[in-house]
Amino acid sequence: MDTTMIIMTVVIIAGIGIVIGVALGAAEKRFAVETDPREEAILEVLPGNNCGGCGYPGCAGLAAAIVKGEAEVNGCQVGGSKTAVKVAEIMKVEAAEVEHKVAYVKCSGFIENAEDAYEYSGIETCLMASHVIHKGPKACVYGCLGYGDCVKVCDFAAMHIVRGIATVNWDNCRACRKCIKVCPKNLIELVPYDKKYHVRCNSSEKGKATLKVCSVGCIGCGLCEKTCKQGAITVHDNVAHIDYMKCINCGECAGVCPKGVIR
Amino acid sequence: MKTLIVILISSAIVNNVVLSQFLGLCPFLGVSSQIKTAAGMGAAVIFVITLSSLVTSTIYSTILYPEYDYLQTIVFILVIAALVQLVELVLKKYMHSLYKALGVYLPLITTNCAVLGVALKNVTNSYNIIESTVNGFATAVGFTIAIVMMAGIREKMAYNDVDHAFRGKPIVLVTAGLMAMAFFGFSGLIG
């Protein structure tokens, strides 16, 4: 092995390296993309689940929208107030409180309460089952099918199937809305964490028809509506609805409900 | 001309880089869940391999051959890495959504053995510059064919009720094996 070989190796590699380096440097200038440093800083503090609950494509989408001023600093439900404070610091604005919301399944058709119309032996997803006759095996067409599409889609292990229907673990729920989007029966909605009473039924059938298929369904009797002193409850489409802005957690509605569907 | 066509067909289909030579499996398994991103990956690979074949064979025939051909591997890797950087810059500027969809697999083209494999194969087969470029292009097209087909199958497979033990990567590998067997049928095409 002679020294020229070593020297030539160094010269060739260094030469090619320099040429490539200069070319890449020029390309970097030519194709430079302007990015706002705040965008990356916000992306750092966002949870990074890319759940899309904010309505933007992933955390990067929300970060870009916040910097552009299209989204509020408290746009991230998942991160809650903690993240909002950090984002507000980066954006140098006052942080607004994030209302702590959680998902809630509007059905109480546990196995012991609601019957099945027939035996279903198809693909075990709610979506598939909801496409077959009678919109699934459950006798109540509005009820939770319990095949757990929401469980599969949940990133936070907050959804579980308990005795045949979906149930939310509120401590884990981050209100990302994935389950809401995936539920073929549109049974899930966001409710304030600090409100205690909810109507656990979604059946728009008349009282008799509801009773026939489910022992705990809302029959639309309107007792709660008359009892509520705050005027927070209204019955339309044969189901009671609670206006959480007015509800003061007094619990009188739950006391008078003959089916015990408000809890 | 005839040799070029033979190279084109043999590299793209008969000796398909993924399914007969098992090179470039990482992006083949990694970014083959959607046809759109798979096609994007294929386009990026076509660009990188074609250009790197051109550049590496030019460098090889002008600078390295015959005295310094022991430097081929390190020089080729240098060139490939630079080209991937270039592709990354271009994609970031003009196709930001694709850039994000490819994610980590884009810089991983650098270490994609298919790219280096083509450059080294050009040398061992002693192709000239034009033949090398065609070979590089054809190999990359073969890669694109394989990954897009795989993505098509995986898009359909997403609706299937796969046994729990096979869910995710295992069933993909089984599929890749079946596809490789199917591509084995092309082996008699060019003698």
Coordinates of C-alpha atoms in Angstrom, one line a residue:
Chain A
M1 CA 0.0 0.0 0.0
D2 CA 1.6 3.3 -1.1
T3 CA 0.8 6.8 0.1
T4 CA -0.6 8.0 -3.2
M5 CA -3.5 5.5 -2.8
I6 CA -4.4 7.0 0.6
I7 CA -4.0 10.6 -0.7
M8 CA -6.1 9.9 -3.8
T9 CA -8.9 8.4 -1.7
V10 CA -9.0 11.4 0.5
V11 CA -8.8 13.7 -2.5
I12 CA -11.6 11.9 -4.4
I13 CA -14.0 11.6 -1.4
A14 CA -13.3 15.2 -0.3
G15 CA -13.7 16.5 -3.8
I16 CA -17.0 14.8 -4.4
G17 CA -18.1 15.8 -0.9
I18 CA -17.3 19.5 -1.5
V19 CA -19.2 19.5 -4.9
I20 CA -22.2 17.8 -3.3
G21 CA -22.1 20.1 -0.3
V22 CA -22.0 23.3 -2.5
A23 CA -24.8 21.9 -4.7
L24 CA -27.0 21.0 -1.7
G25 CA -26.3 24.4 -0.2
A26 CA -27.5 26.1 -3.4
A27 CA -30.6 23.8 -3.5
E28 CA -31.4 24.6 0.1
K29 CA -31.5 28.3 -0.7
R30 CA -33.4 27.7 -3.9
F31 CA -36.1 25.5 -2.3
A32 CA -36.2 27.3 1.1
V33 CA -39.6 27.0 2.8
E34 CA -40.7 29.8 5.1
T35 CA -41.9 28.4 8.4
D36 CA -42.9 30.3 11.5
P37 CA -40.9 29.2 14.5
R38 CA -44.0 29.5 16.7
E39 CA -45.6 26.8 14.7
E40 CA -43.0 24.3 15.7
A41 CA -43.0 25.5 19.3
I42 CA -46.8 25.0 19.5
L43 CA -46.5 21.5 17.9
E44 CA -44.1 20.7 20.7
V45 CA -46.6 21.4 23.4
L46 CA -49.6 19.8 21.7
P47 CA -50.4 16.2 22.7
G48 CA -49.3 14.7 19.4
N49 CA -52.0 12.1 19.2
N50 CA -53.1 13.5 15.8
C51 CA -56.6 12.6 16.7
G52 CA -58.2 15.3 14.6
G53 CA -60.7 16.2 17.4
C54 CA -60.0 19.9 16.8
G55 CA -61.2 19.7 13.2
Y56 CA -57.8 20.1 11.7
P57 CA -55.7 17.4 10.1
G58 CA -53.6 16.4 13.1
C59 CA -51.6 18.4 15.6
A60 CA -49.5 20.0 12.9
G61 CA -52.7 21.3 11.2
L62 CA -53.9 22.8 14.4
A63 CA -50.5 24.4 15.1
A64 CA -50.5 26.0 11.7
A65 CA -54.1 27.2 12.1
I66 CA -53.3 28.7 15.6
V67 CA -50.3 30.6 14.2
K68 CA -52.4 31.9 11.3
G69 CA -55.1 33.0 13.8
E70 CA -57.7 30.7 12.3
A71 CA -58.0 28.6 15.5
E72 CA -58.2 29.6 19.1
V73 CA -55.3 28.9 21.5
N74 CA -57.6 26.6 23.4
G75 CA -58.5 24.7 20.2
C76 CA -57.1 21.4 21.6
Q77 CA -59.7 19.5 23.6
V78 CA -57.4 16.7 24.4
G79 CA -54.7 18.8 26.0
G80 CA -57.3 20.9 27.9
S81 CA -56.4 23.9 29.9
K82 CA -52.8 22.9 30.5
T83 CA -52.0 22.9 26.8
A84 CA -54.0 26.1 26.2
V85 CA -51.9 27.9 28.8
K86 CA -48.6 26.8 27.1
V87 CA -49.9 27.6 23.6
A88 CA -51.1 31.0 24.8
E89 CA -47.6 31.7 26.2
I90 CA -46.1 31.0 22.8
M91 CA -48.7 33.1 21.0
K92 CA -48.4 35.8 23.8
V93 CA -52.1 36.1 24.4
E94 CA -54.3 35.5 27.4
A95 CA -55.3 31.8 27.9
A96 CA -59.0 31.0 27.9
E97 CA -60.3 28.2 30.0
V98 CA -61.1 25.0 28.1
E99 CA -64.5 23.6 29.2
H100 CA -63.8 20.0 30.3
K101 CA -66.1 17.9 28.2
V102 CA -66.4 14.1 27.9
A103 CA -68.1 11.7 25.6
Y104 CA -71.4 10.3 26.8
V105 CA -73.4 7.3 25.3
K106 CA -77.1 8.1 25.1
C107 CA -78.3 4.5 25.6
S108 CA -79.0 2.3 28.7
G109 CA -79.9 -0.8 26.7
F110 CA -77.8 -3.2 28.7
I111 CA -78.4 -6.8 28.0
E112 CA -80.8 -7.1 30.9
N113 CA -82.8 -4.1 29.7
A114 CA -83.1 -4.3 25.9
E115 CA -83.9 -7.3 23.8
D116 CA -82.4 -8.4 20.5
A117 CA -84.7 -8.8 17.6
Y118 CA -82.7 -11.6 16.1
E119 CA -79.4 -13.3 16.3
Y120 CA -76.7 -11.6 14.3
S121 CA -73.7 -13.6 13.1
G122 CA -72.1 -11.3 10.6
I123 CA -68.9 -9.2 10.8
E124 CA -68.7 -8.0 14.3
T125 CA -68.5 -4.2 13.8
C126 CA -71.3 -1.7 14.5
L127 CA -70.9 -0.3 11.0
M128 CA -71.6 -3.6 9.3
A129 CA -74.4 -4.6 11.7
S130 CA -76.1 -1.3 11.2
H131 CA -76.3 -2.0 7.5
V132 CA -78.3 -5.2 7.8
I133 CA -82.0 -5.5 8.2
H134 CA -83.6 -3.6 11.1
K135 CA -80.4 -1.6 11.3
G136 CA -78.8 -4.3 13.5
P137 CA -79.9 -7.0 15.8
K138 CA -81.0 -4.8 18.6
A139 CA -84.8 -4.6 18.9
C140 CA -84.5 -0.8 19.5
V141 CA -83.2 0.7 16.3
Y142 CA -81.8 3.7 18.2
G143 CA -79.8 1.6 20.7
C144 CA -76.1 0.9 21.0
L145 CA -75.2 -2.3 19.2
G146 CA -72.2 -3.0 21.4
Y147 CA -69.8 -4.3 18.8
G148 CA -67.3 -1.6 20.0
D149 CA -66.4 0.5 16.9
C150 CA -65.9 3.3 19.4
V151 CA -63.7 1.1 21.6
K152 CA -61.4 0.3 18.6
V153 CA -61.1 3.9 17.5
C154 CA -60.4 5.3 21.0
D155 CA -56.8 6.3 21.5
F156 CA -57.1 6.9 25.2
A157 CA -58.7 3.5 26.3
A158 CA -61.7 5.4 27.6
M159 CA -64.4 3.3 25.9
H160 CA -65.4 -0.1 27.1
I161 CA -68.3 -2.4 26.3
V162 CA -70.1 -3.1 29.6
R163 CA -72.9 -5.6 29.5
G164 CA -73.6 -5.2 25.9
I165 CA -73.3 -1.4 25.4
A166 CA -70.5 1.2 25.1
T167 CA -69.6 2.9 28.3
V168 CA -67.2 5.8 28.7
N169 CA -64.5 6.0 31.4
W170 CA -64.6 9.8 32.0
D171 CA -61.2 10.0 33.6
N172 CA -59.6 8.8 30.4
C173 CA -61.8 10.5 27.9
R174 CA -60.2 13.5 26.2
A175 CA -63.1 14.6 24.1
C176 CA -61.4 14.0 20.8
R177 CA -64.7 13.1 19.1
K178 CA -63.4 10.0 17.3
C179 CA -66.1 7.8 18.8
I180 CA -68.7 10.4 17.9
K181 CA -67.7 10.2 14.2
V182 CA -67.5 6.4 14.1
C183 CA -70.9 5.6 15.9
P184 CA -73.4 4.6 13.2
K185 CA -76.3 5.3 15.5
N186 CA -75.0 8.8 16.4
L187 CA -75.4 7.9 20.1
I188 CA -72.4 9.6 21.5
E189 CA -72.2 13.3 22.4
L190 CA -70.0 15.6 24.4
V191 CA -71.3 16.6 27.8
P192 CA -69.7 18.9 30.4
Y193 CA -67.7 16.9 32.9
D194 CA -69.2 18.6 35.9
K195 CA -72.8 18.0 35.1
K196 CA -74.2 14.9 36.8
Y197 CA -77.5 14.2 35.1
H198 CA -78.0 13.0 31.6
V199 CA -80.8 11.5 29.5
R200 CA -79.5 8.0 28.8
C201 CA -81.7 7.3 25.8
N202 CA -81.9 8.4 22.2
S203 CA -85.1 6.7 21.1
S204 CA -87.5 8.9 19.1
E205 CA -90.2 6.2 19.1
K206 CA -93.4 6.9 20.9
G207 CA -93.6 5.7 24.5
K208 CA -95.4 2.4 23.9
A209 CA -93.1 1.4 21.1
T210 CA -90.0 2.3 23.2
L211 CA -91.3 0.3 26.1
K212 CA -91.9 -2.7 24.0
V213 CA -88.2 -3.1 23.1
C214 CA -86.4 -1.6 26.1
S215 CA -87.4 -1.5 29.8
V216 CA -85.4 1.6 30.5
G217 CA -86.1 3.8 27.4
C218 CA -87.3 7.4 27.6
I219 CA -91.0 7.4 26.9
G220 CA -91.3 11.1 26.5
C221 CA -93.8 11.6 29.3
G222 CA -92.6 15.1 30.1
L223 CA -92.6 14.8 33.9
C224 CA -89.0 16.0 34.0
E225 CA -89.9 19.0 31.8
K226 CA -92.6 20.0 34.3
T227 CA -90.5 19.4 37.3
C228 CA -87.3 21.3 36.2
K229 CA -87.4 24.7 37.8
Q230 CA -84.6 26.0 35.6
G231 CA -86.4 25.2 32.4
A232 CA -83.4 23.1 31.3
I233 CA -85.3 20.1 30.1
T234 CA -87.4 19.9 26.9
V235 CA -89.0 16.9 25.4
H236 CA -89.1 16.7 21.6
D237 CA -89.2 13.7 19.3
N238 CA -90.3 11.7 22.3
V239 CA -87.0 12.1 24.1
A240 CA -86.0 14.5 26.9
H241 CA -83.1 16.8 26.3
I242 CA -81.1 18.7 28.9
D243 CA -79.7 22.1 28.2
Y244 CA -76.4 22.0 30.2
M245 CA -76.1 25.8 30.2
K246 CA -79.2 25.9 32.4
C247 CA -78.8 22.7 34.4
I248 CA -77.7 23.3 38.0
N249 CA -77.2 19.6 39.0
C250 CA -80.2 19.7 41.4
G251 CA -81.2 16.2 40.4
E252 CA -85.0 16.6 40.7
C253 CA -85.5 15.3 37.2
A254 CA -83.8 12.1 38.1
G255 CA -86.1 11.8 41.1
V256 CA -89.3 12.0 39.1
C257 CA -88.3 10.0 36.0
P258 CA -90.5 6.9 36.0
K259 CA -88.1 4.9 33.9
G260 CA -85.0 6.0 35.7
V261 CA -83.4 7.0 32.4
I262 CA -82.1 10.3 33.7
R263 CA -79.0 9.6 35.8
Chain B
M1 CA -31.8 -0.3 -28.4
K2 CA -32.7 -3.9 -28.1
T3 CA -30.4 -4.3 -25.0
L4 CA -32.1 -1.3 -23.4
I5 CA -35.6 -2.9 -23.9
V6 CA -34.3 -6.2 -22.5
I7 CA -32.8 -4.3 -19.5
L8 CA -36.1 -2.4 -19.0
I9 CA -38.3 -5.5 -18.9
S10 CA -35.9 -7.7 -17.0
S11 CA -35.3 -5.1 -14.2
A12 CA -38.9 -3.9 -13.9
I13 CA -40.7 -7.3 -14.0
V14 CA -38.6 -10.4 -14.2
N15 CA -36.0 -9.5 -11.7
N16 CA -38.3 -7.2 -9.7
V17 CA -36.2 -5.5 -7.1
V18 CA -38.6 -6.2 -4.2
L19 CA -40.3 -9.5 -5.1
S20 CA -37.3 -11.4 -6.6
Q21 CA -34.3 -9.7 -5.0
F22 CA -35.8 -8.7 -1.7
L23 CA -34.3 -5.3 -1.7
G24 CA -36.0 -2.2 -0.4
L25 CA -38.4 -4.1 1.8
C26 CA -38.5 -1.4 4.5
P27 CA -40.5 1.2 2.5
F28 CA -42.4 -1.7 0.8
L29 CA -43.8 -2.7 4.1
G30 CA -43.8 0.7 5.7
V31 CA -45.6 3.0 3.3
S32 CA -47.8 0.5 1.5
S33 CA -51.1 1.0 3.4
Q34 CA -52.6 3.6 1.0
I35 CA -52.3 3.6 -2.8
K36 CA -51.8 7.4 -2.9
T37 CA -48.8 7.5 -0.6
A38 CA -47.4 4.3 -2.1
A39 CA -47.5 5.9 -5.5
G40 CA -45.8 9.0 -4.0
M41 CA -43.1 6.9 -2.5
G42 CA -42.7 5.1 -5.9
A43 CA -42.3 8.4 -7.7
A44 CA -39.7 9.6 -5.1
V45 CA -37.8 6.3 -5.5
I46 CA -38.0 6.5 -9.3
F47 CA -36.5 10.0 -9.1
V48 CA -33.8 9.0 -6.7
I49 CA -32.7 5.8 -8.3
T50 CA -32.8 7.1 -11.9
L51 CA -30.7 10.1 -11.0
S52 CA -28.4 8.2 -8.7
S53 CA -27.8 5.6 -11.4
L54 CA -26.9 8.4 -13.8
V55 CA -24.6 10.2 -11.4
T56 CA -23.0 7.1 -9.9
S57 CA -22.2 5.5 -13.2
T58 CA -20.8 8.8 -14.5
I59 CA -18.6 9.2 -11.5
Y60 CA -17.6 5.5 -11.7
S61 CA -16.6 5.6 -15.4
T62 CA -14.9 9.0 -15.2
I63 CA -13.2 9.2 -11.8
L64 CA -13.2 5.7 -10.2
Y65 CA -12.6 3.3 -13.0
P66 CA -10.2 1.5 -13.2
E67 CA -7.9 2.6 -10.5
Y68 CA -10.1 3.5 -7.6
D69 CA -13.0 1.2 -7.9
Y70 CA -12.6 0.1 -4.3
L71 CA -14.1 3.5 -3.4
Q72 CA -17.4 2.7 -5.2
T73 CA -19.5 1.9 -2.1
I74 CA -18.6 4.9 -0.1
V75 CA -18.8 7.3 -3.0
F76 CA -22.2 5.8 -4.1
I77 CA -23.6 6.2 -0.6
L78 CA -22.4 9.8 -0.5
V79 CA -24.1 10.5 -3.8
I80 CA -27.4 8.8 -2.9
A81 CA -27.6 10.6 0.5
A82 CA -27.2 13.9 -1.3
L83 CA -29.9 13.0 -3.8
V84 CA -32.3 12.0 -1.1
Q85 CA -31.7 15.3 0.6
L86 CA -32.4 17.1 -2.7
V87 CA -35.7 15.1 -3.1
E88 CA -36.6 16.0 0.4
L89 CA -36.1 19.7 -0.2
V90 CA -38.1 19.6 -3.4
L91 CA -41.0 17.7 -1.9
K92 CA -41.0 19.9 1.2
K93 CA -41.4 22.9 -1.1
Y94 CA -43.8 21.7 -3.7
M95 CA -45.7 18.7 -2.2
H96 CA -45.9 19.3 1.5
S97 CA -48.7 16.9 2.1
L98 CA -46.9 14.0 0.4
Y99 CA -43.7 15.0 2.3
K100 CA -45.6 14.6 5.5
A101 CA -47.3 11.3 4.4
L102 CA -44.0 9.7 3.6
G103 CA -42.6 10.8 6.9
V104 CA -39.5 9.0 8.1
Y105 CA -39.5 6.7 5.1
L106 CA -38.3 9.6 2.9
P107 CA -34.9 10.1 4.5
L108 CA -34.8 6.3 4.8
I109 CA -34.5 6.1 1.0
T110 CA -30.8 6.9 1.8
T111 CA -30.4 3.5 3.5
N112 CA -32.8 1.8 1.1
C113 CA -30.7 -1.1 -0.1
A114 CA -32.5 -1.0 -3.5
V115 CA -30.8 2.3 -4.4
L116 CA -27.3 1.2 -3.5
G117 CA -28.1 -2.3 -4.9
V118 CA -28.9 -0.8 -8.4
A119 CA -25.7 1.4 -8.4
L120 CA -23.6 -1.7 -7.5
K121 CA -25.4 -3.9 -10.0
N122 CA -24.7 -1.4 -12.7
V123 CA -21.0 -1.8 -11.9
T124 CA -21.0 -5.6 -11.8
N125 CA -23.0 -5.9 -15.0
S126 CA -20.6 -3.3 -16.5
Y127 CA -23.4 -1.2 -18.0
N128 CA -22.5 2.1 -19.7
I129 CA -24.0 5.4 -18.6
I130 CA -27.2 5.1 -20.7
E131 CA -27.7 1.4 -19.8
S132 CA -27.2 2.2 -16.1
T133 CA -29.8 5.0 -16.2
V134 CA -32.3 2.8 -18.0
N135 CA -31.6 0.0 -15.5
G136 CA -32.1 2.4 -12.6
F137 CA -35.3 3.7 -14.0
A138 CA -36.6 0.2 -14.7
T139 CA -35.7 -1.1 -11.3
A140 CA -37.5 1.9 -9.7
V141 CA -40.5 1.3 -11.9
G142 CA -40.5 -2.3 -10.7
F143 CA -40.4 -1.1 -7.1
T144 CA -43.3 1.2 -7.8
I145 CA -45.4 -1.6 -9.4
A146 CA -44.8 -3.8 -6.4
I147 CA -45.5 -1.2 -3.8
V148 CA -48.7 0.1 -5.5
M149 CA -50.0 -3.4 -6.0
M150 CA -49.3 -4.1 -2.4
A151 CA -51.1 -1.0 -1.3
G152 CA -54.1 -2.0 -3.5
I153 CA -54.2 -5.4 -1.7
R154 CA -53.8 -3.8 1.7
E155 CA -56.5 -1.3 1.1
K156 CA -58.9 -4.2 0.4
M157 CA -57.4 -6.3 3.2
A158 CA -58.3 -3.5 5.7
Y159 CA -61.9 -4.7 5.5
N160 CA -61.1 -8.3 6.1
D161 CA -61.4 -10.1 9.4
V162 CA -57.8 -11.3 9.7
D163 CA -57.0 -13.7 12.5
H164 CA -55.7 -11.9 15.5
A165 CA -52.2 -13.5 15.4
F166 CA -51.8 -12.3 11.7
R167 CA -53.0 -8.8 12.1
G168 CA -50.7 -6.0 10.9
K169 CA -47.3 -6.8 9.6
P170 CA -47.5 -10.6 9.6
I171 CA -50.3 -10.8 7.0
V172 CA -48.5 -8.2 4.9
L173 CA -45.4 -10.4 4.9
V174 CA -47.5 -13.4 3.9
T175 CA -49.1 -11.4 1.1
A176 CA -45.6 -10.3 0.0
G177 CA -44.5 -13.9 -0.1
L178 CA -47.5 -14.8 -2.3
M179 CA -46.9 -11.9 -4.6
A180 CA -43.2 -13.0 -4.9
M181 CA -44.4 -16.5 -5.9
A182 CA -46.7 -14.9 -8.5
F183 CA -43.8 -12.8 -9.9
F184 CA -41.7 -16.0 -10.1
G185 CA -43.9 -16.9 -13.1
F186 CA -42.2 -14.1 -15.1
S187 CA -38.8 -15.8 -14.8
G188 CA -39.1 -17.6 -18.1
L189 CA -39.9 -14.4 -20.0
I190 CA -36.3 -13.4 -20.7
G191 CA -33.9 -16.2 -21.0

